[in-house]
Coordinates of C-alpha atoms in Angstrom, one line a residue:
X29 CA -18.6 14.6 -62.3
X30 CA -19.2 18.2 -60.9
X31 CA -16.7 18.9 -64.4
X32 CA -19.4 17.3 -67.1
X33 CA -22.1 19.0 -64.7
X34 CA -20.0 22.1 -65.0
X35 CA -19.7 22.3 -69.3
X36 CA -23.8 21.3 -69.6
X37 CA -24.9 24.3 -67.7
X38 CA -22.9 26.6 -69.7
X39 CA -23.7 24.9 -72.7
X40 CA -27.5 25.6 -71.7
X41 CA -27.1 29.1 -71.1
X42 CA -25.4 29.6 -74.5
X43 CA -28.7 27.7 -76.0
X44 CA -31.0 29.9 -74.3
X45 CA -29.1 32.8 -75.6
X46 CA -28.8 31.7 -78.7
X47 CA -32.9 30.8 -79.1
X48 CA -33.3 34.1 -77.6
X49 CA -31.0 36.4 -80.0
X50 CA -33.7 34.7 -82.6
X51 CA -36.5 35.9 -80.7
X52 CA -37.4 32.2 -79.7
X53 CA -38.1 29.9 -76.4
X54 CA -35.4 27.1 -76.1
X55 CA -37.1 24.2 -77.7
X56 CA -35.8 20.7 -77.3
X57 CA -35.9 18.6 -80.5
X58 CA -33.8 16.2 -81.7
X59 CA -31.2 18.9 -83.4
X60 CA -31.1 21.0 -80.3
X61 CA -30.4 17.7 -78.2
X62 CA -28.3 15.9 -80.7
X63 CA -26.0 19.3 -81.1
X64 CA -25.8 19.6 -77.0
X65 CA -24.2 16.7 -76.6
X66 CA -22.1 17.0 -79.6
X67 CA -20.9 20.0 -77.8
X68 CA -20.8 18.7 -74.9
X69 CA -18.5 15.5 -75.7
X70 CA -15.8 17.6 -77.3
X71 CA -15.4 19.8 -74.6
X72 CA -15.0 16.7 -72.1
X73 CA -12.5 15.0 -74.1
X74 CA -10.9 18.2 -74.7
X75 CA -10.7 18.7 -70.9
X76 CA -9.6 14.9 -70.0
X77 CA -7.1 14.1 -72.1
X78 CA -5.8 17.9 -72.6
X79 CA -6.2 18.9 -76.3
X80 CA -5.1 22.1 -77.4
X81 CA -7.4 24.9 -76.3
X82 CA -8.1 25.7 -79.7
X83 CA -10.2 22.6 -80.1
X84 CA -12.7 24.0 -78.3
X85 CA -13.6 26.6 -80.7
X86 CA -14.4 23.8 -83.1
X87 CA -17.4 22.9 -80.9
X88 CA -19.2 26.4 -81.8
X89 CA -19.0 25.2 -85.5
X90 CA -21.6 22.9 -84.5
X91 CA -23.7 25.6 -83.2
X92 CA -23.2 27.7 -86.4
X93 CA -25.0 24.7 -88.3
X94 CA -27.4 24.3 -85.9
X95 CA -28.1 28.1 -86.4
X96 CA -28.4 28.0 -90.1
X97 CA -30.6 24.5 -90.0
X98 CA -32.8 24.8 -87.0
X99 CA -33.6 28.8 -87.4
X100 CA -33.4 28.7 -91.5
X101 CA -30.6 31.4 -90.9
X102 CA -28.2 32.5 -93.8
X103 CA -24.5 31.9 -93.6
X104 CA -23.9 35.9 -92.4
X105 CA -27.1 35.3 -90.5
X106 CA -25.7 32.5 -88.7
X107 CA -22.5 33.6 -87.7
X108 CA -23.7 36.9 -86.4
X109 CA -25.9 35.0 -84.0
X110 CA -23.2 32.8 -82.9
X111 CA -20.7 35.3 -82.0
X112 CA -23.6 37.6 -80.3
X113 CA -24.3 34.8 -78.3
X114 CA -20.8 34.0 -77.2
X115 CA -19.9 37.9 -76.2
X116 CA -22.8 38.0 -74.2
X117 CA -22.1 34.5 -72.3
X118 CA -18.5 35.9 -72.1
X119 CA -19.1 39.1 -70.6
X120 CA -21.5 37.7 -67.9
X121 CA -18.9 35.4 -67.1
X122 CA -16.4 37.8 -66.7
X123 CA -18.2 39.9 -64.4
X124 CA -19.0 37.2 -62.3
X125 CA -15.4 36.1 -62.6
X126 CA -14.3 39.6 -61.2
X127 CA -17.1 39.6 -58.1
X128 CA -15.8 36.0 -57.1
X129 CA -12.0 37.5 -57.0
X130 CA -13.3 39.7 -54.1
X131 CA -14.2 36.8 -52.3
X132 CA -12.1 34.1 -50.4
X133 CA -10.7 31.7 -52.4
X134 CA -12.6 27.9 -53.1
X135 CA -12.5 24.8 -55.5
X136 CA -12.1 26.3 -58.8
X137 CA -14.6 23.6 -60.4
X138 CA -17.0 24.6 -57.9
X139 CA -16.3 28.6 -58.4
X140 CA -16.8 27.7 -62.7
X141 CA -20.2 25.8 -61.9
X142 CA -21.6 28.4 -59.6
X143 CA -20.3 31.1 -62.1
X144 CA -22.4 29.0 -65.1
X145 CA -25.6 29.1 -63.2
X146 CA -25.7 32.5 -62.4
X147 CA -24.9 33.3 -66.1
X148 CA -28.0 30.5 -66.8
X149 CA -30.5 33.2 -64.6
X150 CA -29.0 36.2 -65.9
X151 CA -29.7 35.1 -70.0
X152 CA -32.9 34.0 -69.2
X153 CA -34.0 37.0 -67.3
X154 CA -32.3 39.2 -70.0
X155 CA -34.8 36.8 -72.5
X156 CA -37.6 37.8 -71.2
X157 CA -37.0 41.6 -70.6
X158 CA -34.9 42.6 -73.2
X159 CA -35.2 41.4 -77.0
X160 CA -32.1 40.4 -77.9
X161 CA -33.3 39.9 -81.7
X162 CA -33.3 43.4 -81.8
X163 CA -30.0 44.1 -81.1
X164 CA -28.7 41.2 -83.6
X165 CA -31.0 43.1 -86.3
X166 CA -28.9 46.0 -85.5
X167 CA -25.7 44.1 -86.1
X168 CA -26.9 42.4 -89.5
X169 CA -27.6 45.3 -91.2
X170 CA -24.8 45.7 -93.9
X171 CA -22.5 48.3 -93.0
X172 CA -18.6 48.6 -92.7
X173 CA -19.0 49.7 -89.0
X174 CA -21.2 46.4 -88.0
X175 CA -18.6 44.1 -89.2
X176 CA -15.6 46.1 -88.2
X177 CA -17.3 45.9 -84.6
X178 CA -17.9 42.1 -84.9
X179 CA -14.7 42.0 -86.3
X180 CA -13.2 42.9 -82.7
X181 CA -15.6 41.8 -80.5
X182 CA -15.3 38.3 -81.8
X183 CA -11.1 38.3 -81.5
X184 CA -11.7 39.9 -78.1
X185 CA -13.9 36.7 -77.0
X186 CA -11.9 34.4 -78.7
X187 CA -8.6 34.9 -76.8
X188 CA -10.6 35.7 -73.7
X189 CA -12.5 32.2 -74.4
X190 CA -9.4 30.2 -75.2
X191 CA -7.1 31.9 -72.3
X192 CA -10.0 31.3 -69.6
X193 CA -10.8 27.3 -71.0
X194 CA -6.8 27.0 -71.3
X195 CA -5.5 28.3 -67.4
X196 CA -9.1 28.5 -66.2
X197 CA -8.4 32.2 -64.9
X198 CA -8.8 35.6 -66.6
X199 CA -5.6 37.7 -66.7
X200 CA -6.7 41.2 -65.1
X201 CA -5.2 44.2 -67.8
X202 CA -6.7 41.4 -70.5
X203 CA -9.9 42.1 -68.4
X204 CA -10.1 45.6 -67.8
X205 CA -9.4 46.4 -71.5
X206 CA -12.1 44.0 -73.1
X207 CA -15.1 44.6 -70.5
X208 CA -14.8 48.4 -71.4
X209 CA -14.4 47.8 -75.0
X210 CA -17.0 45.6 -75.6
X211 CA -19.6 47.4 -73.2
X212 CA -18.4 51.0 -75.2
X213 CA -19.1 49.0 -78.4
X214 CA -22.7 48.3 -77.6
X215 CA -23.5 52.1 -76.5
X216 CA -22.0 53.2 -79.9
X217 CA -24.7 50.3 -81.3
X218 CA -27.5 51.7 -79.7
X219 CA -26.5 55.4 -80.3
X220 CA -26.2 54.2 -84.1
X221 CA -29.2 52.5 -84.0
X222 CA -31.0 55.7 -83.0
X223 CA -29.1 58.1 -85.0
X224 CA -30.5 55.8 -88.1
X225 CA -34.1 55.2 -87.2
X226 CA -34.3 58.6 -86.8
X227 CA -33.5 59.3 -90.4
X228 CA -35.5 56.9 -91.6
X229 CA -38.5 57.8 -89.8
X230 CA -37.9 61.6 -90.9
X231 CA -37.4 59.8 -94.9
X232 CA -40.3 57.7 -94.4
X233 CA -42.6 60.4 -92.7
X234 CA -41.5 62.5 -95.8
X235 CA -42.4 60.2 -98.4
X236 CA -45.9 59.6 -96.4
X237 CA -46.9 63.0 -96.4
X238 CA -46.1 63.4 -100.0
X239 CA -48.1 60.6 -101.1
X240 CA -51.1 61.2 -99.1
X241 CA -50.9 65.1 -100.6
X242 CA -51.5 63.8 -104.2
X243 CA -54.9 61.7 -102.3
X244 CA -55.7 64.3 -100.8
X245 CA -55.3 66.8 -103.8
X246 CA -57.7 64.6 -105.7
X247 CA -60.3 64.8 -102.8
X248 CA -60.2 68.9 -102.8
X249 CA -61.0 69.3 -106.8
X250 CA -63.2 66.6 -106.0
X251 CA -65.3 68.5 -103.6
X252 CA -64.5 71.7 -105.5
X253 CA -66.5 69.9 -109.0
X254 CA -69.3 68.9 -106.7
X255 CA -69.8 72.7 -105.2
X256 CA -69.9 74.0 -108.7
X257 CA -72.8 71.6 -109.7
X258 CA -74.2 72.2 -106.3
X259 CA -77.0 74.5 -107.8
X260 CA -77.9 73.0 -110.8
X261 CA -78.7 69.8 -108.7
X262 CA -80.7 71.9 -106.4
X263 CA -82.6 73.5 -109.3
X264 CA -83.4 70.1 -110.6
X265 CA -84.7 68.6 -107.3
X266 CA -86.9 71.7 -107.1
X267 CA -88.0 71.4 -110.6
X268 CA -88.7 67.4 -110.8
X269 CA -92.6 68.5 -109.6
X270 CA -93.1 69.5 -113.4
X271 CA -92.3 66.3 -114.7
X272 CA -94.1 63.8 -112.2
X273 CA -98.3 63.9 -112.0
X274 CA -98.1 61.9 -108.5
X275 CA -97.2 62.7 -105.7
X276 CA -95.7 59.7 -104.7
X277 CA -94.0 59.4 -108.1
X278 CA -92.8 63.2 -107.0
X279 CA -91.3 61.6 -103.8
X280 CA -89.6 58.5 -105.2
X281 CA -88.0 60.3 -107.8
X282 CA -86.8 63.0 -105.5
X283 CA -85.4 60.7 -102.8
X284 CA -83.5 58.2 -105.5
X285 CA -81.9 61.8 -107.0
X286 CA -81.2 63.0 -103.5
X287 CA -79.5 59.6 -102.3
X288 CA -77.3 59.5 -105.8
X289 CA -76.5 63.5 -105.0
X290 CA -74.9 61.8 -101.2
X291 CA -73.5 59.3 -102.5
X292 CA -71.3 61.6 -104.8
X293 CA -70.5 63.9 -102.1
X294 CA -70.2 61.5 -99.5
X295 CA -66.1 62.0 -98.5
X296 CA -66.5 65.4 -98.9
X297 CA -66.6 65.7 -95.1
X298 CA -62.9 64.1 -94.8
X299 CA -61.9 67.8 -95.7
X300 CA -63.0 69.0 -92.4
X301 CA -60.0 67.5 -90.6
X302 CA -57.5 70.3 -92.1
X303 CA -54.9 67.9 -92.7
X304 CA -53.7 66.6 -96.1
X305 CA -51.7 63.4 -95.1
X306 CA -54.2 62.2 -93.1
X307 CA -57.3 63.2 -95.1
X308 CA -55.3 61.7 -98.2
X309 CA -55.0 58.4 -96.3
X310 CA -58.7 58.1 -95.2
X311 CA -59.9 59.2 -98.4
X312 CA -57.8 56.1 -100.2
X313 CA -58.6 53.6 -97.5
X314 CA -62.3 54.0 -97.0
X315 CA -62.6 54.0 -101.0
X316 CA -60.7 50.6 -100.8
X317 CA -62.4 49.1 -98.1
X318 CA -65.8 50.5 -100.0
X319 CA -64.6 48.7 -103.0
X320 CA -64.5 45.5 -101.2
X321 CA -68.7 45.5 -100.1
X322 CA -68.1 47.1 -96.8
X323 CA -70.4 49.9 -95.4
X324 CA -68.4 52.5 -94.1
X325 CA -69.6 55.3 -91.9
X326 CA -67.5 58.2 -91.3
X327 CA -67.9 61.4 -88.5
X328 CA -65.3 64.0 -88.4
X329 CA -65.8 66.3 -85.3
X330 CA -62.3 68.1 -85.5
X331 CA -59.3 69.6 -87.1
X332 CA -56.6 67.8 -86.5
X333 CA -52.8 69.8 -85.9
X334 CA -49.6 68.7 -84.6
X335 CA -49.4 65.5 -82.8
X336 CA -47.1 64.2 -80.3
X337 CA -46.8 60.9 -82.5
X338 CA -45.6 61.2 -86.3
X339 CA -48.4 61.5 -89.2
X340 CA -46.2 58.8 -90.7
X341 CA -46.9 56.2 -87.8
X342 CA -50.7 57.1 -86.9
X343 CA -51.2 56.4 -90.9
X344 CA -49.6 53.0 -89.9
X345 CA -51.6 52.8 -87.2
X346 CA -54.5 53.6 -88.4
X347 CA -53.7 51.3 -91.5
X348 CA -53.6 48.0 -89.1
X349 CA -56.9 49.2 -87.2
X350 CA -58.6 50.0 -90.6
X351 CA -57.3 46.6 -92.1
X352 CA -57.9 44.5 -89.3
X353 CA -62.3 45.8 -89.0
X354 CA -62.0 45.1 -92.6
X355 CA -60.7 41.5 -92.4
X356 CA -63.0 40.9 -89.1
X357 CA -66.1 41.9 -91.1
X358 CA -65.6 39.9 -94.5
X359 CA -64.6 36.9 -92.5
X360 CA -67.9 36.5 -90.6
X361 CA -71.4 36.3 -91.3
X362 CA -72.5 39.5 -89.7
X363 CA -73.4 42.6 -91.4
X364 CA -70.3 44.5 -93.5
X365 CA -70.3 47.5 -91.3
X366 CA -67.5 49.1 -90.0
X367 CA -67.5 52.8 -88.3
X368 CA -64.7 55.9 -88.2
X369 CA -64.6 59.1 -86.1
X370 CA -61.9 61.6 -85.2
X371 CA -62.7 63.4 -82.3
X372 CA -61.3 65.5 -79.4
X373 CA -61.1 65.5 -75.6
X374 CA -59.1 67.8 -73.3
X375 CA -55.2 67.6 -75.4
X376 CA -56.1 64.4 -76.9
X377 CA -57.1 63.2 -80.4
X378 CA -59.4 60.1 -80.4
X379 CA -59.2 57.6 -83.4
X380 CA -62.1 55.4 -82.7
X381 CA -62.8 52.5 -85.5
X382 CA -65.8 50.2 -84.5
X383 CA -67.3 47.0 -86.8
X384 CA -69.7 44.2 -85.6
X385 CA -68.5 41.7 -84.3
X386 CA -69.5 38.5 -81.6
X387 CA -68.7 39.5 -78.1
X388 CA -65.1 39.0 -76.9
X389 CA -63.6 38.7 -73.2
X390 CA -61.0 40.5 -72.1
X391 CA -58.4 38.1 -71.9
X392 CA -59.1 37.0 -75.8
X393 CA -58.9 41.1 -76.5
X394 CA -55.5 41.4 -74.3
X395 CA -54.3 37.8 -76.2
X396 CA -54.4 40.2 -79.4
X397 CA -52.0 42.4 -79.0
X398 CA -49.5 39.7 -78.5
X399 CA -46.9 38.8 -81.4
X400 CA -48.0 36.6 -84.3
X401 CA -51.4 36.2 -82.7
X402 CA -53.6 35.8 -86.2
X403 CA -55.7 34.1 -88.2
X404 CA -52.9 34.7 -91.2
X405 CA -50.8 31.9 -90.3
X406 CA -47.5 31.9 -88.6
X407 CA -45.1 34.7 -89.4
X408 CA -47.9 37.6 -89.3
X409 CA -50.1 39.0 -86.2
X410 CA -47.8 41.6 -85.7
X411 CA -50.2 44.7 -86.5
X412 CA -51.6 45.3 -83.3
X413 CA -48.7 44.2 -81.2
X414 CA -46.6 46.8 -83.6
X415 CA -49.4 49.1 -82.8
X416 CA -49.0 49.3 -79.0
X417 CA -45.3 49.7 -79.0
X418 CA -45.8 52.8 -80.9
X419 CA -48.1 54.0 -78.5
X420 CA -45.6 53.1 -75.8
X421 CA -42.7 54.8 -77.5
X422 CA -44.6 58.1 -78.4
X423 CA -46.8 58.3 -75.0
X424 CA -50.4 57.5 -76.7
X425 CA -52.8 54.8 -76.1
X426 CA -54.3 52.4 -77.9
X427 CA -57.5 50.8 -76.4
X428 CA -59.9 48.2 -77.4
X429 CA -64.0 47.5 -75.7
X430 CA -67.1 45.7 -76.5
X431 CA -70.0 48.2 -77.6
X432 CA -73.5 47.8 -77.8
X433 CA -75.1 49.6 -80.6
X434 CA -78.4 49.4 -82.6
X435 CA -79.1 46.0 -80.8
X436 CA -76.0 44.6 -82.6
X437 CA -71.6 44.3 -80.4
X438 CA -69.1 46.1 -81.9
X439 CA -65.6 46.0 -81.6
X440 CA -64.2 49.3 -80.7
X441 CA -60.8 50.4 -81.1
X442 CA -59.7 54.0 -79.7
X443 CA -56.4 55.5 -81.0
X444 CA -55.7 58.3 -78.1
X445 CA -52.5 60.9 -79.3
X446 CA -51.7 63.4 -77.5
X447 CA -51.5 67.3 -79.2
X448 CA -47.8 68.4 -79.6
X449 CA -47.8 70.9 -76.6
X450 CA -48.3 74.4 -77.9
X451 CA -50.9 73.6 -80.1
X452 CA -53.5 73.5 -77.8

């Protein structure tokens, strides 16, 4: 009995591990259930009537089909999550394995279940702190080093996994060379990982700044055409009092040709913050968001230099924030306002971006920044949540408050960077 109790609890840690390598809760359905016991009855005739150890590999074939069917996982896709799954199970089992050596000996059935549920805690601790999708997005990108790595890995687990299911023991050198091995193999991951986000931040950063020059190009002989016509527009406001006998004709014509003279020069401001990629952004984003019926007003009460956070990922930032006002106001029935600053406080640039909006609670404002909470359907939602880990990984803040403005809430949204230190 304590046998079949024994092979469910590990088979329910290597569930949870697998949902949680996909970024997922355990969910019980009929395919999760149905391949459980599948599992489950192969390993327990395996064990009673003595099959060859190998058998029991077969059982994880049923968990590479379950993979591709229940999480719509390619065939590469699939077996990456599989094997990920079973290194991890294996190498918290084989710690615990070595910590129960130091202790007194006791019913080996009874050493394996105890074993199993502490691996149970462990996974779903590590499921909660840790995302484990990440590190399987690591492993499926396609490169000769990821599957030389999984390569190894996955004969190191096997022969651990058959030699500890066949003499239910774990030889010691077999130990002491796979633990290291596997736990060196996930430091090179993560130092590979690094090593190649960093060049494709630096690449994408690049290839930001480059594009937002050209906007922001266009914005400067913009502003440069509407300085040259500066005083003929002046001369004609002045002169208008020849061509109207009213005074109140006089004042309407003046005010329509004064409001068409700010319109034209209305993003001539975004200048001011000294900073191409990010006045090239703004200038193409408030012209889109314009296009779309939206009032936009605009304050910009610094320079902006150097920046603790990349331009590359405040543009994305500011992107989501921008986006997301936009999407709030055409989706309700209150005015189409939506308001940008750029100001500055102590060492600290402050991104605020405000539009009308019905008052929110705090806990709906903390539910946003959750992932996939949106009104896009499932698979999106992931701009403010995206939003805040940047913050978090760069030291910034990103806050969000109820404001009371012209009789009317707005939701306000305040992007706080810090100045690289020795810019100040």
């Amino acid at each position: 009995m304590l046998m079949i109790v024994n092979l469910m609890v590990e088979l329910l840690a290597l569930f949870i591990c697998v949902h949680a390598v996909h970024g997922k809760k355990l969910k019980v359905d009929v395919a999760t259930v149905a391949t459980y016991v599948s599992m489950i009855a192969i390993m327990f005739l395996s064990n009673t009537f003595e099959w060859h150890s190998a058998v029991v590999i077969i059982t994880y074939i049923f968990l590479y089909l379950f993979c591709v069917f229940q999480f719509k996982q390619g065939p590469a896709s699939a077996f990456v999550s599989v094997v990920l799954a079973m290194i991890l199970i294996v190498v918290i089992q084989f710690c615990c394995v070595i910590v129960f050596a130091l202790l007194p000996d006791f019913d080996e059935t009874l050493r394996g279940f105890i074993i199993n549920i502490i691996t149970v805690w462990i996974i779903v601790f590590l499921s909660v702190k840790v995302e484990l999708n990440k590190l399987k997005e690591i492993i499926c990108r396609r490169h000769w080093l990821m599957y030389s790595i999984m390569a190894f890995t996955l004969i190191v687990v096997m022969l651990s996994l058959i030699q500890m299911k066949k003499n239910s023991s774990i030889n010691v050198g077999f130990f002491a060379f796979g633990i290291p091995s596997i736990a060196l193999i996930f430091c090179l991951l993560v130092y590979w990982d690094k090593s190649s986000n960093a060049e494709k931040e630096l690449k994408a950063e690049r290839d930001t700044m480059l594009l937002m020059k050209d906007n922001y190009d266009d914005l400067v002989v913009r502003v440069k055409e509407n300085q040259h016509g500066i005083n003929n527009h002046m001369m004609a406001v002045l002169s208008s009092h020849y061509a109207y006998k009213s005074y109140d004709d006089l004042v309407e014509a003046q005010q329509e040709y004064c409001d068409t003279i700010q319109e034209e020069n209305k993003y001539n401001s975004l200048v001011l913050i000294n900073n191409s990629t990010l006045g090239g952004f703004l200038y193409a984003k408030l012209q889109e968001m314009e296009g779309k019926g939206i009032d936009i007003e605009y304050r910009i009460l610094t320079q902006v230099c150097e920046c603790e956070m990349p331009y590359y990922y405040i543009v994305e930032s500011l992107g989501v924030l921008l986006d997301n006002a936009a999407e709030a106001v055409l989706s309700s029935d209150l005015e189409k306002q939506v308001s940008f600053e750029v100001s500055k406080r102590d060492s600290h640039y402050i991104f605020t971006i405000r539009n009308v909006f019905r008052q929110v609670d705090f806990e709906e404002i903390e539910h946003w920044f959750y992932r996939g909470v949106t009104s896009k359907g499932e698979g999106h939602g992931i701009g403010l949540h995206r939003v805040r880990n940047l913050c978090e990984k760069h030291g910034c803040e990103i806050t969000c408050r109820n404001v009371s403005l012209d009789d009317k809430n707005w939701i306000e949204f305040n992007l706080i960077i810090r100045e690289k230190e020795g810019d100040a």
